[in-house]
């Protein structure tokens, strides 16, 4: 009897160990974004490429190597700002990309904006390219990648299971209309079984609120990838609290993003368990930073560019690891 029970236990453990995860690598792009998703089927999608030059491209390649990835199936560019699209020319020299996804064309036509966009278009010239719209999906096996914003447009109807009234609507004053690329960010809701993660790039205040007011069109999420590096042009309580995220992960730099306003809006969010940060925000002090244990880069110098890794299971449980220390924390299914 006992040996049968042990055999069953061993089989159950083996089954659990073999269960494939959705892995997410948050690279340190020093206040830019570069987030690599590796699906349970082994497909890869990189959200943004960090800044121009070798540093961020090398960090992306290192994470891809760690994930066992030798090419990128997709690179999704949220918007045409230098800390998101700037890394493309160096990245494509190092790693093959099958398909680029973006919202179309840049609306920023000063000299720098035009040069940045041209460098991107030149770098992707030989590559398949998809222009994506709200309501579209990125075709991936085993996970659902739903686009909720792009080029200033938003999904117009609540997603399945969403549509709840948001009691905070109207409490955060609206801001001036944002005519920059930020308000045109491609935003995604990524679902793997019961696990849900939201990433809106640098989407700003008004657009974020329109997604959750008067009713919440996105629904809730387990993990909130903090909008706009935690800058205070994004991340109102009206938006953040509607997600009811358990964990927030902020891709801030030591001196970019990580504002007290964005931090406190998350900290006061219902159901929040932990905030993880790529950097300690120098200006925030202890009151507006998470613990060192949940911070990938504590000291501003020397810059070692540590990342954060998240592994999610189909049941909604997930583990987050600080790649500086190896410290891991598991968040159970709910
Ligand atoms: Zn940015
Ligand atoms: Zn931006």
mmCIF file of C-alpha atoms and ligand atoms in Angstrom:
data_model
loop_
_atom_site.group_PDB
_atom_site.id
_atom_site.type_symbol
_atom_site.label_atom_id
_atom_site.label_comp_id
_atom_site.label_asym_id
_atom_site.label_seq_id
_atom_site.Cartn_x
_atom_site.Cartn_y
_atom_site.Cartn_z
ATOM 1 C CA UNK A 1 0.000 0.000 0.000
ATOM 2 C CA UNK A 2 2.727 2.334 1.036
ATOM 3 C CA UNK A 3 4.775 1.648 -2.054
ATOM 4 C CA UNK A 4 1.758 2.370 -4.280
ATOM 5 C CA UNK A 5 1.246 5.694 -2.507
ATOM 6 C CA UNK A 6 4.915 6.543 -2.954
ATOM 7 C CA UNK A 7 4.778 5.553 -6.604
ATOM 8 C CA UNK A 8 1.756 7.794 -7.150
ATOM 9 C CA UNK A 9 3.472 10.633 -5.318
ATOM 10 C CA UNK A 10 6.601 10.233 -7.429
ATOM 11 C CA UNK A 11 4.504 10.204 -10.601
ATOM 12 C CA UNK A 12 2.658 13.349 -9.498
ATOM 13 C CA UNK A 13 5.930 15.126 -8.721
ATOM 14 C CA UNK A 14 7.430 14.103 -12.052
ATOM 15 C CA UNK A 15 4.330 15.382 -13.831
ATOM 16 C CA UNK A 16 4.576 18.695 -11.970
ATOM 17 C CA UNK A 17 8.261 19.049 -12.774
ATOM 18 C CA UNK A 18 7.586 18.449 -16.452
ATOM 19 C CA UNK A 19 4.836 21.040 -16.631
ATOM 20 C CA UNK A 20 5.926 23.815 -18.927
ATOM 21 C CA UNK A 21 6.003 27.399 -17.702
ATOM 22 C CA UNK A 22 5.619 30.822 -19.273
ATOM 23 C CA UNK A 23 8.935 32.500 -18.477
ATOM 24 C CA UNK A 24 9.402 36.266 -18.477
ATOM 25 C CA UNK A 25 12.826 37.913 -18.270
ATOM 26 C CA UNK A 26 12.919 41.559 -17.238
ATOM 27 C CA UNK A 27 16.228 42.846 -18.542
ATOM 28 C CA UNK A 28 17.760 45.925 -17.003
ATOM 29 C CA UNK A 29 17.632 48.535 -19.777
ATOM 30 C CA UNK A 30 18.437 51.320 -17.300
ATOM 31 C CA UNK A 31 15.035 52.952 -17.439
ATOM 32 C CA UNK A 32 14.120 51.580 -20.857
ATOM 33 C CA UNK A 33 12.101 48.448 -21.576
ATOM 34 C CA UNK A 34 13.277 45.027 -22.735
ATOM 35 C CA UNK A 35 11.093 42.147 -21.579
ATOM 36 C CA UNK A 36 11.495 38.637 -23.033
ATOM 37 C CA UNK A 37 8.615 36.169 -22.926
ATOM 38 C CA UNK A 38 9.330 32.487 -23.606
ATOM 39 C CA UNK A 39 6.143 30.491 -23.977
ATOM 40 C CA UNK A 40 5.474 26.934 -22.772
ATOM 41 C CA UNK A 41 5.795 25.833 -26.421
ATOM 42 C CA UNK A 42 9.251 27.434 -26.617
ATOM 43 C CA UNK A 43 8.217 30.421 -28.733
ATOM 44 C CA UNK A 44 9.762 33.786 -27.917
ATOM 45 C CA UNK A 45 8.489 37.350 -27.999
ATOM 46 C CA UNK A 46 10.586 40.303 -26.912
ATOM 47 C CA UNK A 47 8.736 43.447 -25.863
ATOM 48 C CA UNK A 48 11.029 46.370 -26.741
ATOM 49 C CA UNK A 49 14.772 46.469 -27.148
ATOM 50 C CA UNK A 50 16.119 49.122 -24.763
ATOM 51 C CA UNK A 51 18.450 51.926 -25.778
ATOM 52 C CA UNK A 52 20.822 52.177 -28.780
ATOM 53 C CA UNK A 53 24.288 50.685 -28.484
ATOM 54 C CA UNK A 54 25.729 47.386 -27.356
ATOM 55 C CA UNK A 55 24.783 47.381 -23.665
ATOM 56 C CA UNK A 56 21.060 46.541 -23.864
ATOM 57 C CA UNK A 57 21.428 44.348 -26.966
ATOM 58 C CA UNK A 58 24.065 42.302 -25.108
ATOM 59 C CA UNK A 59 21.791 41.976 -22.088
ATOM 60 C CA UNK A 60 18.949 40.731 -24.300
ATOM 61 C CA UNK A 61 21.249 38.171 -25.940
ATOM 62 C CA UNK A 62 22.448 36.994 -22.526
ATOM 63 C CA UNK A 63 18.861 36.490 -21.326
ATOM 64 C CA UNK A 64 17.943 34.704 -24.555
ATOM 65 C CA UNK A 65 20.947 32.430 -24.068
ATOM 66 C CA UNK A 66 19.883 31.714 -20.498
ATOM 67 C CA UNK A 67 16.397 30.873 -21.788
ATOM 68 C CA UNK A 68 17.805 28.525 -24.440
ATOM 69 C CA UNK A 69 16.576 30.779 -27.256
ATOM 70 C CA UNK A 70 18.675 31.075 -30.435
ATOM 71 C CA UNK A 71 16.311 33.394 -32.375
ATOM 72 C CA UNK A 72 13.341 35.616 -31.615
ATOM 73 C CA UNK A 73 9.989 34.651 -33.100
ATOM 74 C CA UNK A 74 8.628 38.157 -32.485
ATOM 75 C CA UNK A 75 9.868 41.550 -31.393
ATOM 76 C CA UNK A 76 6.970 43.774 -30.319
ATOM 77 C CA UNK A 77 7.815 47.490 -30.328
ATOM 78 C CA UNK A 78 5.383 49.290 -28.001
ATOM 79 C CA UNK A 79 6.175 52.759 -29.415
ATOM 80 C CA UNK A 80 8.895 54.696 -31.192
ATOM 81 C CA UNK A 81 10.855 56.125 -28.288
ATOM 82 C CA UNK A 82 14.597 55.711 -27.977
ATOM 83 C CA UNK A 83 14.482 53.606 -24.781
ATOM 84 C CA UNK A 84 12.173 51.057 -26.489
ATOM 85 C CA UNK A 85 13.033 50.930 -30.202
ATOM 86 C CA UNK A 86 16.571 52.334 -30.006
ATOM 87 C CA UNK A 87 18.157 48.924 -29.465
ATOM 88 C CA UNK A 88 16.818 47.306 -32.671
ATOM 89 C CA UNK A 89 19.790 47.989 -35.016
ATOM 90 C CA UNK A 90 22.289 46.400 -32.599
ATOM 91 C CA UNK A 91 19.947 43.577 -31.629
ATOM 92 C CA UNK A 92 19.387 42.353 -35.200
ATOM 93 C CA UNK A 93 23.166 42.087 -35.664
ATOM 94 C CA UNK A 94 23.246 39.614 -32.766
ATOM 95 C CA UNK A 95 19.989 37.670 -32.930
ATOM 96 C CA UNK A 96 17.721 36.644 -35.802
ATOM 97 C CA UNK A 97 14.188 38.057 -35.611
ATOM 98 C CA UNK A 98 11.343 36.365 -37.525
ATOM 99 C CA UNK A 99 8.701 39.099 -37.220
ATOM 100 C CA UNK A 100 8.496 42.671 -35.965
ATOM 101 C CA UNK A 101 5.205 43.944 -34.547
ATOM 102 C CA UNK A 102 4.397 47.641 -34.047
ATOM 103 C CA UNK A 103 1.558 50.154 -34.227
ATOM 104 C CA UNK A 104 2.516 51.652 -37.607
ATOM 105 C CA UNK A 105 4.428 54.907 -37.964
ATOM 106 C CA UNK A 106 5.880 57.414 -35.529
ATOM 107 C CA UNK A 107 4.064 60.693 -34.954
ATOM 108 C CA UNK A 108 7.172 62.444 -33.636
ATOM 109 C CA UNK A 109 8.793 64.222 -36.557
ATOM 110 C CA UNK A 110 11.593 66.262 -35.085
ATOM 111 C CA UNK A 111 15.087 65.439 -36.346
ATOM 112 C CA UNK A 112 15.810 62.884 -33.617
ATOM 113 C CA UNK A 113 12.397 61.229 -33.942
ATOM 114 C CA UNK A 114 12.733 60.839 -37.708
ATOM 115 C CA UNK A 115 16.278 59.437 -37.410
ATOM 116 C CA UNK A 116 15.216 56.944 -34.745
ATOM 117 C CA UNK A 117 12.261 55.714 -36.785
ATOM 118 C CA UNK A 118 14.346 55.444 -39.971
ATOM 119 C CA UNK A 119 17.032 53.420 -38.179
ATOM 120 C CA UNK A 120 14.320 51.006 -37.024
ATOM 121 C CA UNK A 121 12.669 50.690 -40.455
ATOM 122 C CA UNK A 122 16.081 50.097 -42.075
ATOM 123 C CA UNK A 123 16.979 47.438 -39.487
ATOM 124 C CA UNK A 124 13.747 45.515 -40.007
ATOM 125 C CA UNK A 125 13.775 45.857 -43.817
ATOM 126 C CA UNK A 126 14.457 42.165 -44.476
ATOM 127 C CA UNK A 127 12.086 40.952 -41.764
ATOM 128 C CA UNK A 128 8.390 40.102 -41.726
ATOM 129 C CA UNK A 129 6.360 42.930 -40.215
ATOM 130 C CA UNK A 130 2.894 43.100 -38.648
ATOM 131 C CA UNK A 131 1.045 46.341 -37.909
ATOM 132 C CA UNK A 132 -1.202 45.525 -34.997
ATOM 133 C CA UNK A 133 -4.477 47.008 -33.713
ATOM 134 C CA UNK A 134 -6.513 46.763 -30.512
ATOM 135 C CA UNK A 135 -8.519 43.540 -30.550
ATOM 136 C CA UNK A 136 -5.831 41.705 -32.534
ATOM 137 C CA UNK A 137 -3.900 38.759 -31.114
ATOM 138 C CA UNK A 138 -0.277 37.830 -31.533
ATOM 139 C CA UNK A 139 -0.418 34.278 -32.899
ATOM 140 C CA UNK A 140 1.304 32.128 -30.270
ATOM 141 C CA UNK A 141 0.663 28.535 -29.259
ATOM 142 C CA UNK A 142 -0.613 27.819 -25.752
ATOM 143 C CA UNK A 143 -0.972 31.416 -24.576
ATOM 144 C CA UNK A 144 -3.394 34.200 -25.456
ATOM 145 C CA UNK A 145 -1.700 37.512 -26.346
ATOM 146 C CA UNK A 146 -4.430 40.116 -26.663
ATOM 147 C CA UNK A 147 -3.697 43.667 -27.868
ATOM 148 C CA UNK A 148 -5.660 46.276 -25.872
ATOM 149 C CA UNK A 149 -4.130 49.540 -27.160
ATOM 150 C CA UNK A 150 -2.191 50.692 -30.217
ATOM 151 C CA UNK A 151 -1.635 53.973 -32.114
ATOM 152 C CA UNK A 152 -3.872 55.809 -29.651
ATOM 153 C CA UNK A 153 -6.811 53.436 -30.117
ATOM 154 C CA UNK A 154 -8.187 51.142 -27.422
ATOM 155 C CA UNK A 155 -10.359 48.045 -27.293
ATOM 156 C CA UNK A 156 -13.925 49.315 -27.301
ATOM 157 C CA UNK A 157 -15.619 46.419 -25.497
ATOM 158 C CA UNK A 158 -14.720 44.666 -22.232
ATOM 159 C CA UNK A 159 -12.737 41.462 -22.680
ATOM 160 C CA UNK A 160 -14.417 38.204 -21.580
ATOM 161 C CA UNK A 161 -14.819 38.258 -17.788
ATOM 162 C CA UNK A 162 -14.185 42.014 -17.583
ATOM 163 C CA UNK A 163 -16.658 44.925 -17.624
ATOM 164 C CA UNK A 164 -16.858 45.610 -13.899
ATOM 165 C CA UNK A 165 -17.749 49.168 -12.845
ATOM 166 C CA UNK A 166 -14.700 50.995 -11.519
ATOM 167 C CA UNK A 167 -15.543 53.004 -8.383
ATOM 168 C CA UNK A 168 -12.443 55.215 -8.718
ATOM 169 C CA UNK A 169 -13.428 56.656 -12.101
ATOM 170 C CA UNK A 170 -13.539 60.442 -11.827
ATOM 171 C CA UNK A 171 -11.328 60.655 -8.732
ATOM 172 C CA UNK A 172 -8.039 61.280 -10.573
ATOM 173 C CA UNK A 173 -8.282 64.440 -12.669
ATOM 174 C CA UNK A 174 -7.615 63.972 -16.344
ATOM 175 C CA UNK A 175 -4.440 65.430 -17.795
ATOM 176 C CA UNK A 176 -3.727 67.426 -20.962
ATOM 177 C CA UNK A 177 -3.964 65.332 -24.124
ATOM 178 C CA UNK A 178 -0.674 63.517 -24.730
ATOM 179 C CA UNK A 179 0.315 63.893 -28.389
ATOM 180 C CA UNK A 180 3.574 61.924 -28.036
ATOM 181 C CA UNK A 181 4.345 58.315 -28.909
ATOM 182 C CA UNK A 182 3.685 57.312 -25.278
ATOM 183 C CA UNK A 183 -0.091 57.604 -25.722
ATOM 184 C CA UNK A 184 0.216 55.362 -28.796
ATOM 185 C CA UNK A 185 1.904 52.481 -26.953
ATOM 186 C CA UNK A 186 0.928 48.957 -27.899
ATOM 187 C CA UNK A 187 -0.593 47.453 -24.739
ATOM 188 C CA UNK A 188 -1.059 43.749 -24.118
ATOM 189 C CA UNK A 189 -2.935 41.397 -21.827
ATOM 190 C CA UNK A 190 -1.146 38.054 -21.814
ATOM 191 C CA UNK A 191 -2.990 35.021 -20.490
ATOM 192 C CA UNK A 192 -1.581 31.563 -19.764
ATOM 193 C CA UNK A 193 -4.287 29.376 -18.204
ATOM 194 C CA UNK A 194 -5.331 31.333 -15.102
ATOM 195 C CA UNK A 195 -2.203 33.502 -15.102
ATOM 196 C CA UNK A 196 -2.656 37.046 -16.429
ATOM 197 C CA UNK A 197 -0.090 39.794 -16.925
ATOM 198 C CA UNK A 198 -0.635 43.332 -18.254
ATOM 199 C CA UNK A 199 2.009 45.400 -20.086
ATOM 200 C CA UNK A 200 1.008 48.774 -21.554
ATOM 201 C CA UNK A 201 4.479 50.080 -22.434
ATOM 202 C CA UNK A 202 4.572 53.832 -21.769
ATOM 203 C CA UNK A 203 0.822 54.376 -22.130
ATOM 204 C CA UNK A 204 -0.067 57.586 -20.289
ATOM 205 C CA UNK A 205 -2.639 58.713 -17.738
ATOM 206 C CA UNK A 206 -5.761 59.434 -19.845
ATOM 207 C CA UNK A 207 -5.494 56.379 -22.100
ATOM 208 C CA UNK A 208 -4.871 54.066 -19.161
ATOM 209 C CA UNK A 209 -7.969 55.447 -17.469
ATOM 210 C CA UNK A 210 -10.089 55.122 -20.601
ATOM 211 C CA UNK A 211 -9.268 51.399 -20.586
ATOM 212 C CA UNK A 212 -10.806 50.996 -17.125
ATOM 213 C CA UNK A 213 -13.532 53.712 -17.070
ATOM 214 C CA UNK A 214 -16.430 53.817 -16.666
ATOM 215 C CA UNK A 215 -16.084 50.029 -16.700
ATOM 216 C CA UNK A 216 -12.891 48.017 -16.600
ATOM 217 C CA UNK A 217 -12.403 46.632 -20.113
ATOM 218 C CA UNK A 218 -9.244 44.658 -19.263
ATOM 219 C CA UNK A 219 -10.235 42.925 -16.029
ATOM 220 C CA UNK A 220 -7.816 41.889 -13.321
ATOM 221 C CA UNK A 221 -4.234 40.654 -13.577
ATOM 222 C CA UNK A 222 -1.836 38.656 -11.445
ATOM 223 C CA UNK A 223 1.105 40.777 -12.524
ATOM 224 C CA UNK A 224 1.241 44.436 -13.556
ATOM 225 C CA UNK A 225 4.315 45.415 -15.558
ATOM 226 C CA UNK A 226 4.409 48.977 -14.340
ATOM 227 C CA UNK A 227 3.522 51.477 -17.076
ATOM 228 C CA UNK A 228 6.155 53.973 -18.205
ATOM 229 C CA UNK A 229 8.905 52.818 -15.807
ATOM 230 C CA UNK A 230 6.927 54.213 -12.866
ATOM 231 C CA UNK A 231 6.952 57.799 -14.141
ATOM 232 C CA UNK A 232 4.175 59.954 -12.725
ATOM 233 C CA UNK A 233 2.681 60.710 -16.169
ATOM 234 C CA UNK A 234 1.187 57.203 -15.934
ATOM 235 C CA UNK A 235 -0.054 54.831 -13.253
ATOM 236 C CA UNK A 236 -2.987 56.626 -11.596
ATOM 237 C CA UNK A 237 -4.750 54.768 -8.791
ATOM 238 C CA UNK A 238 -7.877 54.728 -10.988
ATOM 239 C CA UNK A 239 -6.043 52.509 -13.454
ATOM 240 C CA UNK A 240 -3.709 50.527 -11.203
ATOM 241 C CA UNK A 241 -6.295 49.595 -8.553
ATOM 242 C CA UNK A 242 -8.660 48.254 -11.222
ATOM 243 C CA UNK A 243 -6.118 45.550 -12.085
ATOM 244 C CA UNK A 244 -5.959 44.237 -8.495
ATOM 245 C CA UNK A 245 -2.538 42.845 -9.322
ATOM 246 C CA UNK A 246 -0.759 40.680 -6.745
ATOM 247 C CA UNK A 247 2.686 41.629 -7.958
ATOM 248 C CA UNK A 248 3.992 44.690 -9.793
ATOM 249 C CA UNK A 249 7.328 44.674 -11.603
ATOM 250 C CA UNK A 250 8.820 48.073 -12.405
ATOM 251 C CA UNK A 251 11.414 48.559 -15.163
ATOM 252 C CA UNK A 252 12.751 51.792 -13.718
ATOM 253 C CA UNK A 253 16.301 53.092 -13.774
ATOM 254 C CA UNK A 254 18.214 54.470 -10.817
ATOM 255 C CA UNK A 255 17.249 57.972 -11.873
ATOM 256 C CA UNK A 256 14.406 57.374 -14.300
ATOM 257 C CA UNK A 257 10.867 56.470 -13.292
ATOM 258 C CA UNK A 258 10.253 54.949 -9.907
ATOM 259 C CA UNK A 259 8.420 58.093 -8.775
ATOM 260 C CA UNK A 260 6.825 58.257 -5.311
ATOM 261 C CA UNK A 261 3.405 58.900 -6.923
ATOM 262 C CA UNK A 262 3.513 55.758 -9.089
ATOM 263 C CA UNK A 263 4.987 53.687 -6.250
ATOM 264 C CA UNK A 264 2.311 54.747 -3.749
ATOM 265 C CA UNK A 265 -0.526 54.139 -6.234
ATOM 266 C CA UNK A 266 0.671 50.537 -6.515
ATOM 267 C CA UNK A 267 1.383 50.120 -2.814
ATOM 268 C CA UNK A 268 -2.188 51.133 -1.934
ATOM 269 C CA UNK A 269 -3.713 48.879 -4.607
ATOM 270 C CA UNK A 270 -6.145 46.223 -3.333
ATOM 271 C CA UNK A 271 -4.565 42.765 -3.224
ATOM 272 C CA UNK A 272 -0.992 43.900 -3.881
ATOM 273 C CA UNK A 273 1.520 41.570 -2.239
ATOM 274 C CA UNK A 274 4.870 42.781 -3.539
ATOM 275 C CA UNK A 275 6.481 45.394 -5.745
ATOM 276 C CA UNK A 276 9.670 44.302 -7.511
ATOM 277 C CA UNK A 277 12.008 46.883 -9.053
ATOM 278 C CA UNK A 278 14.861 46.668 -11.528
ATOM 279 C CA UNK A 279 16.571 49.505 -9.659
ATOM 280 C CA UNK A 280 16.357 51.221 -6.344
ATOM 281 C CA UNK A 281 15.048 54.686 -7.263
ATOM 282 C CA UNK A 282 17.622 57.134 -5.912
ATOM 283 C CA UNK A 283 15.129 59.956 -5.381
ATOM 284 C CA UNK A 284 12.485 57.849 -3.639
ATOM 285 C CA UNK A 285 14.053 57.078 -0.259
ATOM 286 C CA UNK A 286 12.979 54.127 1.852
ATOM 287 C CA UNK A 287 9.319 55.202 1.826
ATOM 288 C CA UNK A 288 9.053 54.892 -1.962
ATOM 289 C CA UNK A 289 11.204 51.874 -2.730
ATOM 290 C CA UNK A 290 10.649 48.181 -2.221
ATOM 291 C CA UNK A 291 13.056 46.089 -0.127
ATOM 292 C CA UNK A 292 16.574 45.297 -1.350
ATOM 293 C CA UNK A 293 15.520 41.645 -1.531
ATOM 294 C CA UNK A 294 13.011 42.508 -4.293
ATOM 295 C CA UNK A 295 15.352 44.943 -6.085
ATOM 296 C CA UNK A 296 17.576 43.677 -8.896
ATOM 297 C CA UNK A 297 20.056 46.564 -8.746
ATOM 298 C CA UNK A 298 20.516 48.231 -5.389
ATOM 299 C CA UNK A 299 23.560 50.416 -5.952
ATOM 300 C CA UNK A 300 23.640 52.948 -8.762
ATOM 301 C CA UNK A 301 27.295 52.150 -9.487
ATOM 302 C CA UNK A 302 28.893 49.994 -10.627
ATOM 303 C CA UNK A 303 26.109 49.134 -13.046
ATOM 304 C CA UNK A 304 25.914 45.381 -13.372
ATOM 305 C CA UNK A 305 22.554 45.192 -15.089
ATOM 306 C CA UNK A 306 20.911 42.402 -13.121
ATOM 307 C CA UNK A 307 17.451 41.297 -14.204
ATOM 308 C CA UNK A 308 14.357 39.687 -12.758
ATOM 309 C CA UNK A 309 12.858 36.391 -13.919
ATOM 310 C CA UNK A 310 9.253 35.273 -13.574
ATOM 311 C CA UNK A 311 8.009 31.718 -14.206
ATOM 312 C CA UNK A 312 4.244 31.253 -14.393
ATOM 313 C CA UNK A 313 2.202 28.073 -14.332
ATOM 314 C CA UNK A 314 -1.126 27.398 -15.965
ATOM 315 C CA UNK A 315 -2.899 27.267 -12.572
ATOM 316 C CA UNK A 316 -2.046 30.948 -11.966
ATOM 317 C CA UNK A 317 0.834 30.343 -9.549
ATOM 318 C CA UNK A 318 4.164 31.956 -10.326
ATOM 319 C CA UNK A 319 7.671 32.434 -8.995
ATOM 320 C CA UNK A 320 9.734 35.617 -9.206
ATOM 321 C CA UNK A 321 13.533 35.497 -8.931
ATOM 322 C CA UNK A 322 16.023 38.274 -8.272
ATOM 323 C CA UNK A 323 18.887 37.443 -10.656
ATOM 324 C CA UNK A 324 21.349 39.436 -8.512
ATOM 325 C CA UNK A 325 20.938 37.257 -5.441
ATOM 326 C CA UNK A 326 19.042 34.190 -6.630
ATOM 327 C CA UNK A 327 16.314 34.963 -4.078
ATOM 328 C CA UNK A 328 12.984 33.494 -5.264
ATOM 329 C CA UNK A 329 9.465 33.977 -4.016
ATOM 330 C CA UNK A 330 6.528 31.809 -4.977
ATOM 331 C CA UNK A 331 3.011 33.236 -5.304
ATOM 332 C CA UNK A 332 0.360 30.497 -5.069
ATOM 333 C CA UNK A 333 -2.626 30.048 -7.345
ATOM 334 C CA UNK A 334 -5.664 31.967 -6.119
HETATM 335 ZN ZN1 LIG B 1 10.021 54.435 -21.921
HETATM 336 ZN ZN1 LIG B 2 8.065 56.496 -24.228
#
